[in-house]
PDB file of C-alpha atoms in Angstrom:
ATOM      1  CA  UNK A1090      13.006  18.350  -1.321  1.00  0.00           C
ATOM      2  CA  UNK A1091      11.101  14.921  -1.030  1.00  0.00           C
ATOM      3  CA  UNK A1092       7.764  15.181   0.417  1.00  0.00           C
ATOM      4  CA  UNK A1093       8.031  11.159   1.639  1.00  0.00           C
ATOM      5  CA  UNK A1094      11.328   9.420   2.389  1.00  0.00           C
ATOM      6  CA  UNK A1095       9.100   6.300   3.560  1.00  0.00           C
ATOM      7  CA  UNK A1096       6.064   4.674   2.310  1.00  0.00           C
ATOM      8  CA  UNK A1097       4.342   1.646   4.301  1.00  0.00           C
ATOM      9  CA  UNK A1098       1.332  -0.306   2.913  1.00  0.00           C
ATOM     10  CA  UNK A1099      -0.167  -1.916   5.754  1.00  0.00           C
ATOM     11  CA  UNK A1100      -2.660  -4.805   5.951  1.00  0.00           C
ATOM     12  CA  UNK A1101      -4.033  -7.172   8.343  1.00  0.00           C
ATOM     13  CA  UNK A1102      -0.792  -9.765   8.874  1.00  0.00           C
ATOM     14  CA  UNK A1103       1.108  -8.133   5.711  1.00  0.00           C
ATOM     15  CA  UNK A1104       0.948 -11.573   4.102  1.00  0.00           C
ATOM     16  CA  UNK A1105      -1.002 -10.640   1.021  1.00  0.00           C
ATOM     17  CA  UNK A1106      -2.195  -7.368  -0.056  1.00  0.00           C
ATOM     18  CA  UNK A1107       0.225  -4.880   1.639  1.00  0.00           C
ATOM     19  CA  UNK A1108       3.235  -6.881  -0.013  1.00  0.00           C
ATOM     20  CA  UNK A1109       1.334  -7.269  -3.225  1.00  0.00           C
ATOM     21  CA  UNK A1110       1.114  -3.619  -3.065  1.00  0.00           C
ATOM     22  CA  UNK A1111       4.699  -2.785  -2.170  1.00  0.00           C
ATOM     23  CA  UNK A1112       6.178  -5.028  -5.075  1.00  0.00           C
ATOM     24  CA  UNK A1113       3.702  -3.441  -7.592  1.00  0.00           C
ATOM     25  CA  UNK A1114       4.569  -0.024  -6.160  1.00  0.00           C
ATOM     26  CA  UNK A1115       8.636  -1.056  -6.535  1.00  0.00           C
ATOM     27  CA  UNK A1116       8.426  -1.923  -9.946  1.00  0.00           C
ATOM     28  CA  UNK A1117       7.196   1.609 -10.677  1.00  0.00           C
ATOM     29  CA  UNK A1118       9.500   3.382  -8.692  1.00  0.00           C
ATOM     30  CA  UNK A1119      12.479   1.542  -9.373  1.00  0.00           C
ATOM     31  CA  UNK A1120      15.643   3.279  -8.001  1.00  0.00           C
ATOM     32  CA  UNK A1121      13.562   6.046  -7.058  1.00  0.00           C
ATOM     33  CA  UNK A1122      14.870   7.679  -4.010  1.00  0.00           C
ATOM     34  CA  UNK A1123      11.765   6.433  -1.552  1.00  0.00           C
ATOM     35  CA  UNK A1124      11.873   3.266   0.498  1.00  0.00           C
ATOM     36  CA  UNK A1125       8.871   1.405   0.356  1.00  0.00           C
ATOM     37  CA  UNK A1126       7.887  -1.950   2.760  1.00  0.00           C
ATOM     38  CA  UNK A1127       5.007  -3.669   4.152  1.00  0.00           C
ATOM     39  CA  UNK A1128       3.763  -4.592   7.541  1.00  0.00           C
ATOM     40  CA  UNK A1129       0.644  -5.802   9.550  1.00  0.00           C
ATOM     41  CA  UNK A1130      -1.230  -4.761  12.278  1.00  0.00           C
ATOM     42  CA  UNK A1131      -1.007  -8.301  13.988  1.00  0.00           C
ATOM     43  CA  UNK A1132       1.826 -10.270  13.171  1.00  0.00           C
ATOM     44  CA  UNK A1133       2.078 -12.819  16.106  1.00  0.00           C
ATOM     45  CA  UNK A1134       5.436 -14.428  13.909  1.00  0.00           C
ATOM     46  CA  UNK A1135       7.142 -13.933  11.116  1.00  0.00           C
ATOM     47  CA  UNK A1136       5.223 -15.479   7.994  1.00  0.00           C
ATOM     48  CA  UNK A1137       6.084 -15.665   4.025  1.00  0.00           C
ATOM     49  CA  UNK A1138       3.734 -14.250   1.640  1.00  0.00           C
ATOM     50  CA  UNK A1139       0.852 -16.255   0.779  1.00  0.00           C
ATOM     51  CA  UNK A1140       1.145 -18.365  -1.885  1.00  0.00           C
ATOM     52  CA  UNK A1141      -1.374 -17.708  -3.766  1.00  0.00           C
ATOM     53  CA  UNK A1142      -0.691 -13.932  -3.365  1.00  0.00           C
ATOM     54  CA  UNK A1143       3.032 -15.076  -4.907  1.00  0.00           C
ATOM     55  CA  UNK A1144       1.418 -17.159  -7.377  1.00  0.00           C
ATOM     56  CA  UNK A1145      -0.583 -13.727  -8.844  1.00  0.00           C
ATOM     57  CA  UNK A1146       2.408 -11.783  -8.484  1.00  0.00           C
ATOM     58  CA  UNK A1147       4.330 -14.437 -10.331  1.00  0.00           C
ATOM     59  CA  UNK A1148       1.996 -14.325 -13.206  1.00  0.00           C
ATOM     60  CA  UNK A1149       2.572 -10.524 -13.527  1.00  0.00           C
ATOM     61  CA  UNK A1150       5.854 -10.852 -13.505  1.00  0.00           C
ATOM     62  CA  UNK A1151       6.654  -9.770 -10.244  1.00  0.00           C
ATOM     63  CA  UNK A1152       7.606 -11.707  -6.799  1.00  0.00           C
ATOM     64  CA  UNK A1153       7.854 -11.556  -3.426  1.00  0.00           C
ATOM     65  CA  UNK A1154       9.500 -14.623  -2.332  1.00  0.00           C
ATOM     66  CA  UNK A1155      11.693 -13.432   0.097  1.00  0.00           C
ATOM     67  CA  UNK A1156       9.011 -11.301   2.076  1.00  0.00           C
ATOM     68  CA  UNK A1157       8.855 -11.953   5.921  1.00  0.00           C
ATOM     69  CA  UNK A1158       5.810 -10.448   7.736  1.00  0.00           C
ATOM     70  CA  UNK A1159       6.679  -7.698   9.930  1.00  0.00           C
ATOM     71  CA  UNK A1160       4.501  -5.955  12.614  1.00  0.00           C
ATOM     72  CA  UNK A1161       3.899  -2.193  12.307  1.00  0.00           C
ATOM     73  CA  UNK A1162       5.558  -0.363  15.394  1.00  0.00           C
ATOM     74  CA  UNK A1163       5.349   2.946  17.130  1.00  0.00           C
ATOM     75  CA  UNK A1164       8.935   3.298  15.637  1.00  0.00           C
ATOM     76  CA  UNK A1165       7.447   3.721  12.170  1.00  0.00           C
ATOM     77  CA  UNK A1166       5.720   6.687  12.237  1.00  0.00           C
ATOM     78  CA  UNK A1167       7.391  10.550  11.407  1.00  0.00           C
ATOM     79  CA  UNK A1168       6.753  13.271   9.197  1.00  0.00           C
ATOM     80  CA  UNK A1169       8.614  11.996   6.565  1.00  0.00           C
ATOM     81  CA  UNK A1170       6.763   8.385   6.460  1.00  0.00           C
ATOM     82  CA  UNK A1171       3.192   7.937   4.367  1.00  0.00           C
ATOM     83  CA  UNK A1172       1.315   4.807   5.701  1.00  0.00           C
ATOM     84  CA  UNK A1173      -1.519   3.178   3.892  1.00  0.00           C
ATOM     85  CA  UNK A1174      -3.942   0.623   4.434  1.00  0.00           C
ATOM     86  CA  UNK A1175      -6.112  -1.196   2.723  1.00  0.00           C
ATOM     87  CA  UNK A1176      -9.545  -0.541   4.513  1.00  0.00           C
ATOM     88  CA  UNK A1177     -11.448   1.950   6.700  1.00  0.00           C
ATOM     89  CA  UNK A1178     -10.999  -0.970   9.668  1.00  0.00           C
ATOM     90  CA  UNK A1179      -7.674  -1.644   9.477  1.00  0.00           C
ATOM     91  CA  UNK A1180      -6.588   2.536   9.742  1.00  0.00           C
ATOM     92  CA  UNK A1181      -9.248   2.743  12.509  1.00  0.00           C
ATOM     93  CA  UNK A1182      -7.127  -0.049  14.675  1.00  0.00           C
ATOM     94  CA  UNK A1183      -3.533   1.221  13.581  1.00  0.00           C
ATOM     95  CA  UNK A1184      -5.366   4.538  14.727  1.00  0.00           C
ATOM     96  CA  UNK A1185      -6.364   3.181  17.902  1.00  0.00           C
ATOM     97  CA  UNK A1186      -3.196   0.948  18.500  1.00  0.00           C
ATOM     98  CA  UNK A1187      -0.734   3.982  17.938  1.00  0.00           C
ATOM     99  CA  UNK A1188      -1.223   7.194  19.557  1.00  0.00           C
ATOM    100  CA  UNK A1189       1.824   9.139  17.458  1.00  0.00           C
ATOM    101  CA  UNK A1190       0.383   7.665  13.585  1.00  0.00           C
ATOM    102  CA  UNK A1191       0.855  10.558  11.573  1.00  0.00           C
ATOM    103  CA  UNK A1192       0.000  10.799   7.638  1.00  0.00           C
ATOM    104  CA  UNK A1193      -2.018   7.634   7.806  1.00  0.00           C
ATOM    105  CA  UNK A1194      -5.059   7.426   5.536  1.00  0.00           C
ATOM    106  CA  UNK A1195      -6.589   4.598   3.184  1.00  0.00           C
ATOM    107  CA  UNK A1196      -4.935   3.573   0.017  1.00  0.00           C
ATOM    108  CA  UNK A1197      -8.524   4.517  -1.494  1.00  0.00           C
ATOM    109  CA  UNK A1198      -8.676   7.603   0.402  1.00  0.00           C
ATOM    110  CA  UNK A1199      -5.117   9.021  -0.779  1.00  0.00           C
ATOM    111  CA  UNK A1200      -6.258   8.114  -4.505  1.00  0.00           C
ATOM    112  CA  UNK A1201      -9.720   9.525  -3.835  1.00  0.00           C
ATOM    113  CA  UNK A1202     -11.177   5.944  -5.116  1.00  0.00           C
ATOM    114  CA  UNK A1203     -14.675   5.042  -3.623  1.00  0.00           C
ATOM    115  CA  UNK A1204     -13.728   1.663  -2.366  1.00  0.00           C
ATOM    116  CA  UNK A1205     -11.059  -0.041  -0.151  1.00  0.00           C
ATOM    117  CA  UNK A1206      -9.184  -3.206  -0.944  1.00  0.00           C
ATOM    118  CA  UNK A1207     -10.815  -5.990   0.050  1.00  0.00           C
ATOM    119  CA  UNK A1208      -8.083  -8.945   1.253  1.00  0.00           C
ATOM    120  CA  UNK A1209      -9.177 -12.508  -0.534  1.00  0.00           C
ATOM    121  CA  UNK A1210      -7.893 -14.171   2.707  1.00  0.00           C
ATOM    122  CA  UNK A1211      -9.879 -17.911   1.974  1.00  0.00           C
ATOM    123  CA  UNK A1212     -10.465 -17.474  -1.234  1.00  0.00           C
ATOM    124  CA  UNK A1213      -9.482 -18.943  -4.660  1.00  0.00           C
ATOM    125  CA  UNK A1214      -6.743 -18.101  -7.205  1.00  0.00           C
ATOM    126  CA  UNK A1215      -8.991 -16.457  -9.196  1.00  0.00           C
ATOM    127  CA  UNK A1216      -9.817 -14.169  -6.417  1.00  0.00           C
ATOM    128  CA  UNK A1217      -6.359 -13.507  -6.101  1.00  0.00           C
ATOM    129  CA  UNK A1218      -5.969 -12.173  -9.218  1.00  0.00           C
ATOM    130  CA  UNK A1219      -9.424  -9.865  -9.341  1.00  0.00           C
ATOM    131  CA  UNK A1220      -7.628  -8.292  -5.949  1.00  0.00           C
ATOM    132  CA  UNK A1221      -4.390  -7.768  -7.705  1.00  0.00           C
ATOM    133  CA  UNK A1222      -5.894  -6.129 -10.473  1.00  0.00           C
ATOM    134  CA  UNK A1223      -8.182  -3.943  -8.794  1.00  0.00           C
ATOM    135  CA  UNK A1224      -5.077  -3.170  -6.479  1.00  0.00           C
ATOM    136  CA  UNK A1225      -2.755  -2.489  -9.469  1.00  0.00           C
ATOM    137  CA  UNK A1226      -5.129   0.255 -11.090  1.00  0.00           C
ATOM    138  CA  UNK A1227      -5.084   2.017  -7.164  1.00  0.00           C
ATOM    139  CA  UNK A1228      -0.924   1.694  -6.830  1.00  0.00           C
ATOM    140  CA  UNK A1229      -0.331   2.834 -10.226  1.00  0.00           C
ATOM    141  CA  UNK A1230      -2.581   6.096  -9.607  1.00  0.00           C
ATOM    142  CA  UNK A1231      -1.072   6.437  -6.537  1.00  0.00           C
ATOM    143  CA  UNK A1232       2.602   6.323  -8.560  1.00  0.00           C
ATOM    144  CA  UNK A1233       1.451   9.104 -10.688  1.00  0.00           C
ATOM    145  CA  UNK A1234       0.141  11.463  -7.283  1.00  0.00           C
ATOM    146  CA  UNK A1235       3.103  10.597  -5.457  1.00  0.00           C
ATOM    147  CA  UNK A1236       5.789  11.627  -8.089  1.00  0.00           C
ATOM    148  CA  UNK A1237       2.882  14.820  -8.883  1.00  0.00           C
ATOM    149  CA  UNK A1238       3.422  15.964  -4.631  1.00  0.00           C
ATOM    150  CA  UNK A1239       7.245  14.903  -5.563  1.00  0.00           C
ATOM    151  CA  UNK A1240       7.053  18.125  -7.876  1.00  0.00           C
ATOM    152  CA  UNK A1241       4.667  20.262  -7.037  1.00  0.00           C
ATOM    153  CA  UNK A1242       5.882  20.428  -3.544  1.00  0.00           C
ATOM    154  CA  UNK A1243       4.658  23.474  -1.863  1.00  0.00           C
ATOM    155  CA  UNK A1244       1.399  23.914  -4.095  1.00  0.00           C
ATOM    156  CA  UNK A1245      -1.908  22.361  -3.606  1.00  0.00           C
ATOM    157  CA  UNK A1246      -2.466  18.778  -3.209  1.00  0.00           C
ATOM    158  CA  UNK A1247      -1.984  16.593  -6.243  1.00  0.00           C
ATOM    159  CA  UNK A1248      -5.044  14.714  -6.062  1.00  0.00           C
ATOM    160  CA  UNK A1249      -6.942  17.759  -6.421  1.00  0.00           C
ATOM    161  CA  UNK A1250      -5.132  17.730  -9.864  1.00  0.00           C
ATOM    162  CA  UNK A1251      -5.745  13.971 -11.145  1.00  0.00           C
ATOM    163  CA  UNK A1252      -8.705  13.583 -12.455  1.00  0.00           C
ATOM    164  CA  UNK A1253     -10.448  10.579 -11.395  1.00  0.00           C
ATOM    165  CA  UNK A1254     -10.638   7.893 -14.085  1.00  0.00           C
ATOM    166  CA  UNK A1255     -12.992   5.466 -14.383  1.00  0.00           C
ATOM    167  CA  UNK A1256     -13.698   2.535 -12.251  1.00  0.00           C
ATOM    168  CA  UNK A1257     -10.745   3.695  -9.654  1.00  0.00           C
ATOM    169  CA  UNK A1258     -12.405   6.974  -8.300  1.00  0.00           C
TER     170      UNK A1258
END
């Protein structure tokens, strides 16, 4: 039994780090049997990724072309659904804006890393790419708790049994 059917990364308009962090976080769970998506705490209308977020992505390989911004709804939250965002702000508002959140924490929280993603919203490409990077060490560790929970389930925690590596925790 899965611990997770769902996983949503959520960020500020899901335009740049929540989808950067869903196609990093598809790539290592490929097939697997979890559905994982994006979507912002304000999306006033539907918006493509930004480009310089797709230009990063593109350089790793990866891309998220097709993404549409899509607002977070009360509809979105259950037992079976982890939801993550990138900063201590943004889970305070989701907090705030949805009275039924459930299994909502921080992506740095979940990973036990000592700082949150900080969105490069303004700045250059090279900004762009420190962010992916940074947020690329914090999915991957998340990967390796998530399929941990995946088969431990019913023991302890699995980030009680990652140690925390350097520069991530």
């Amino acid at each position: 039994m899965k611990h997770y059917d769902k996983l949503i990364f959520v960020s500020e308009s899901d335009t740049s780090t929540s989808p950067m962090a869903e196609a990093i976080l598809q790539r290592e769970f490929y097939l697997e049997d979890i559905l994982i998506s994006s979507k912002g705490l304000v999306v006033l209308f539907p918006e493509p990724i930004n480009p310089k977020a797709e230009a990063v992505l593109v350089s790793h390989s990866l891309s998220m072309k097709h993404h549409v911004s899509e607002q977070l709804t009360a509809d979105d939250f259950d037992d079976r659904t982890l939801v993550l965002t990138m900063d201590q702000a943004q889970m305070a508002q989701l907090l705030k804006d949805h009275e039924n959140a459930r299994n909502v924490f921080t992506l740095a929280s979940y990973i036990r890393a000592d700082k949150d993603i900080q969105d490069p919203y303004g700045g250059t490409l090279a900004d762009y790419n420190r962010m992916y990077e940074e947020l690329e060490q914090y999915v991957l560790r998340l990967s390796k708790i998530l399929s941990l929970e995946e088969n431990r389930l019913g023991q302890e925690p699995a980030q009680e049994i990652l140690p925390v590596q350097e520069g991530v925790g």
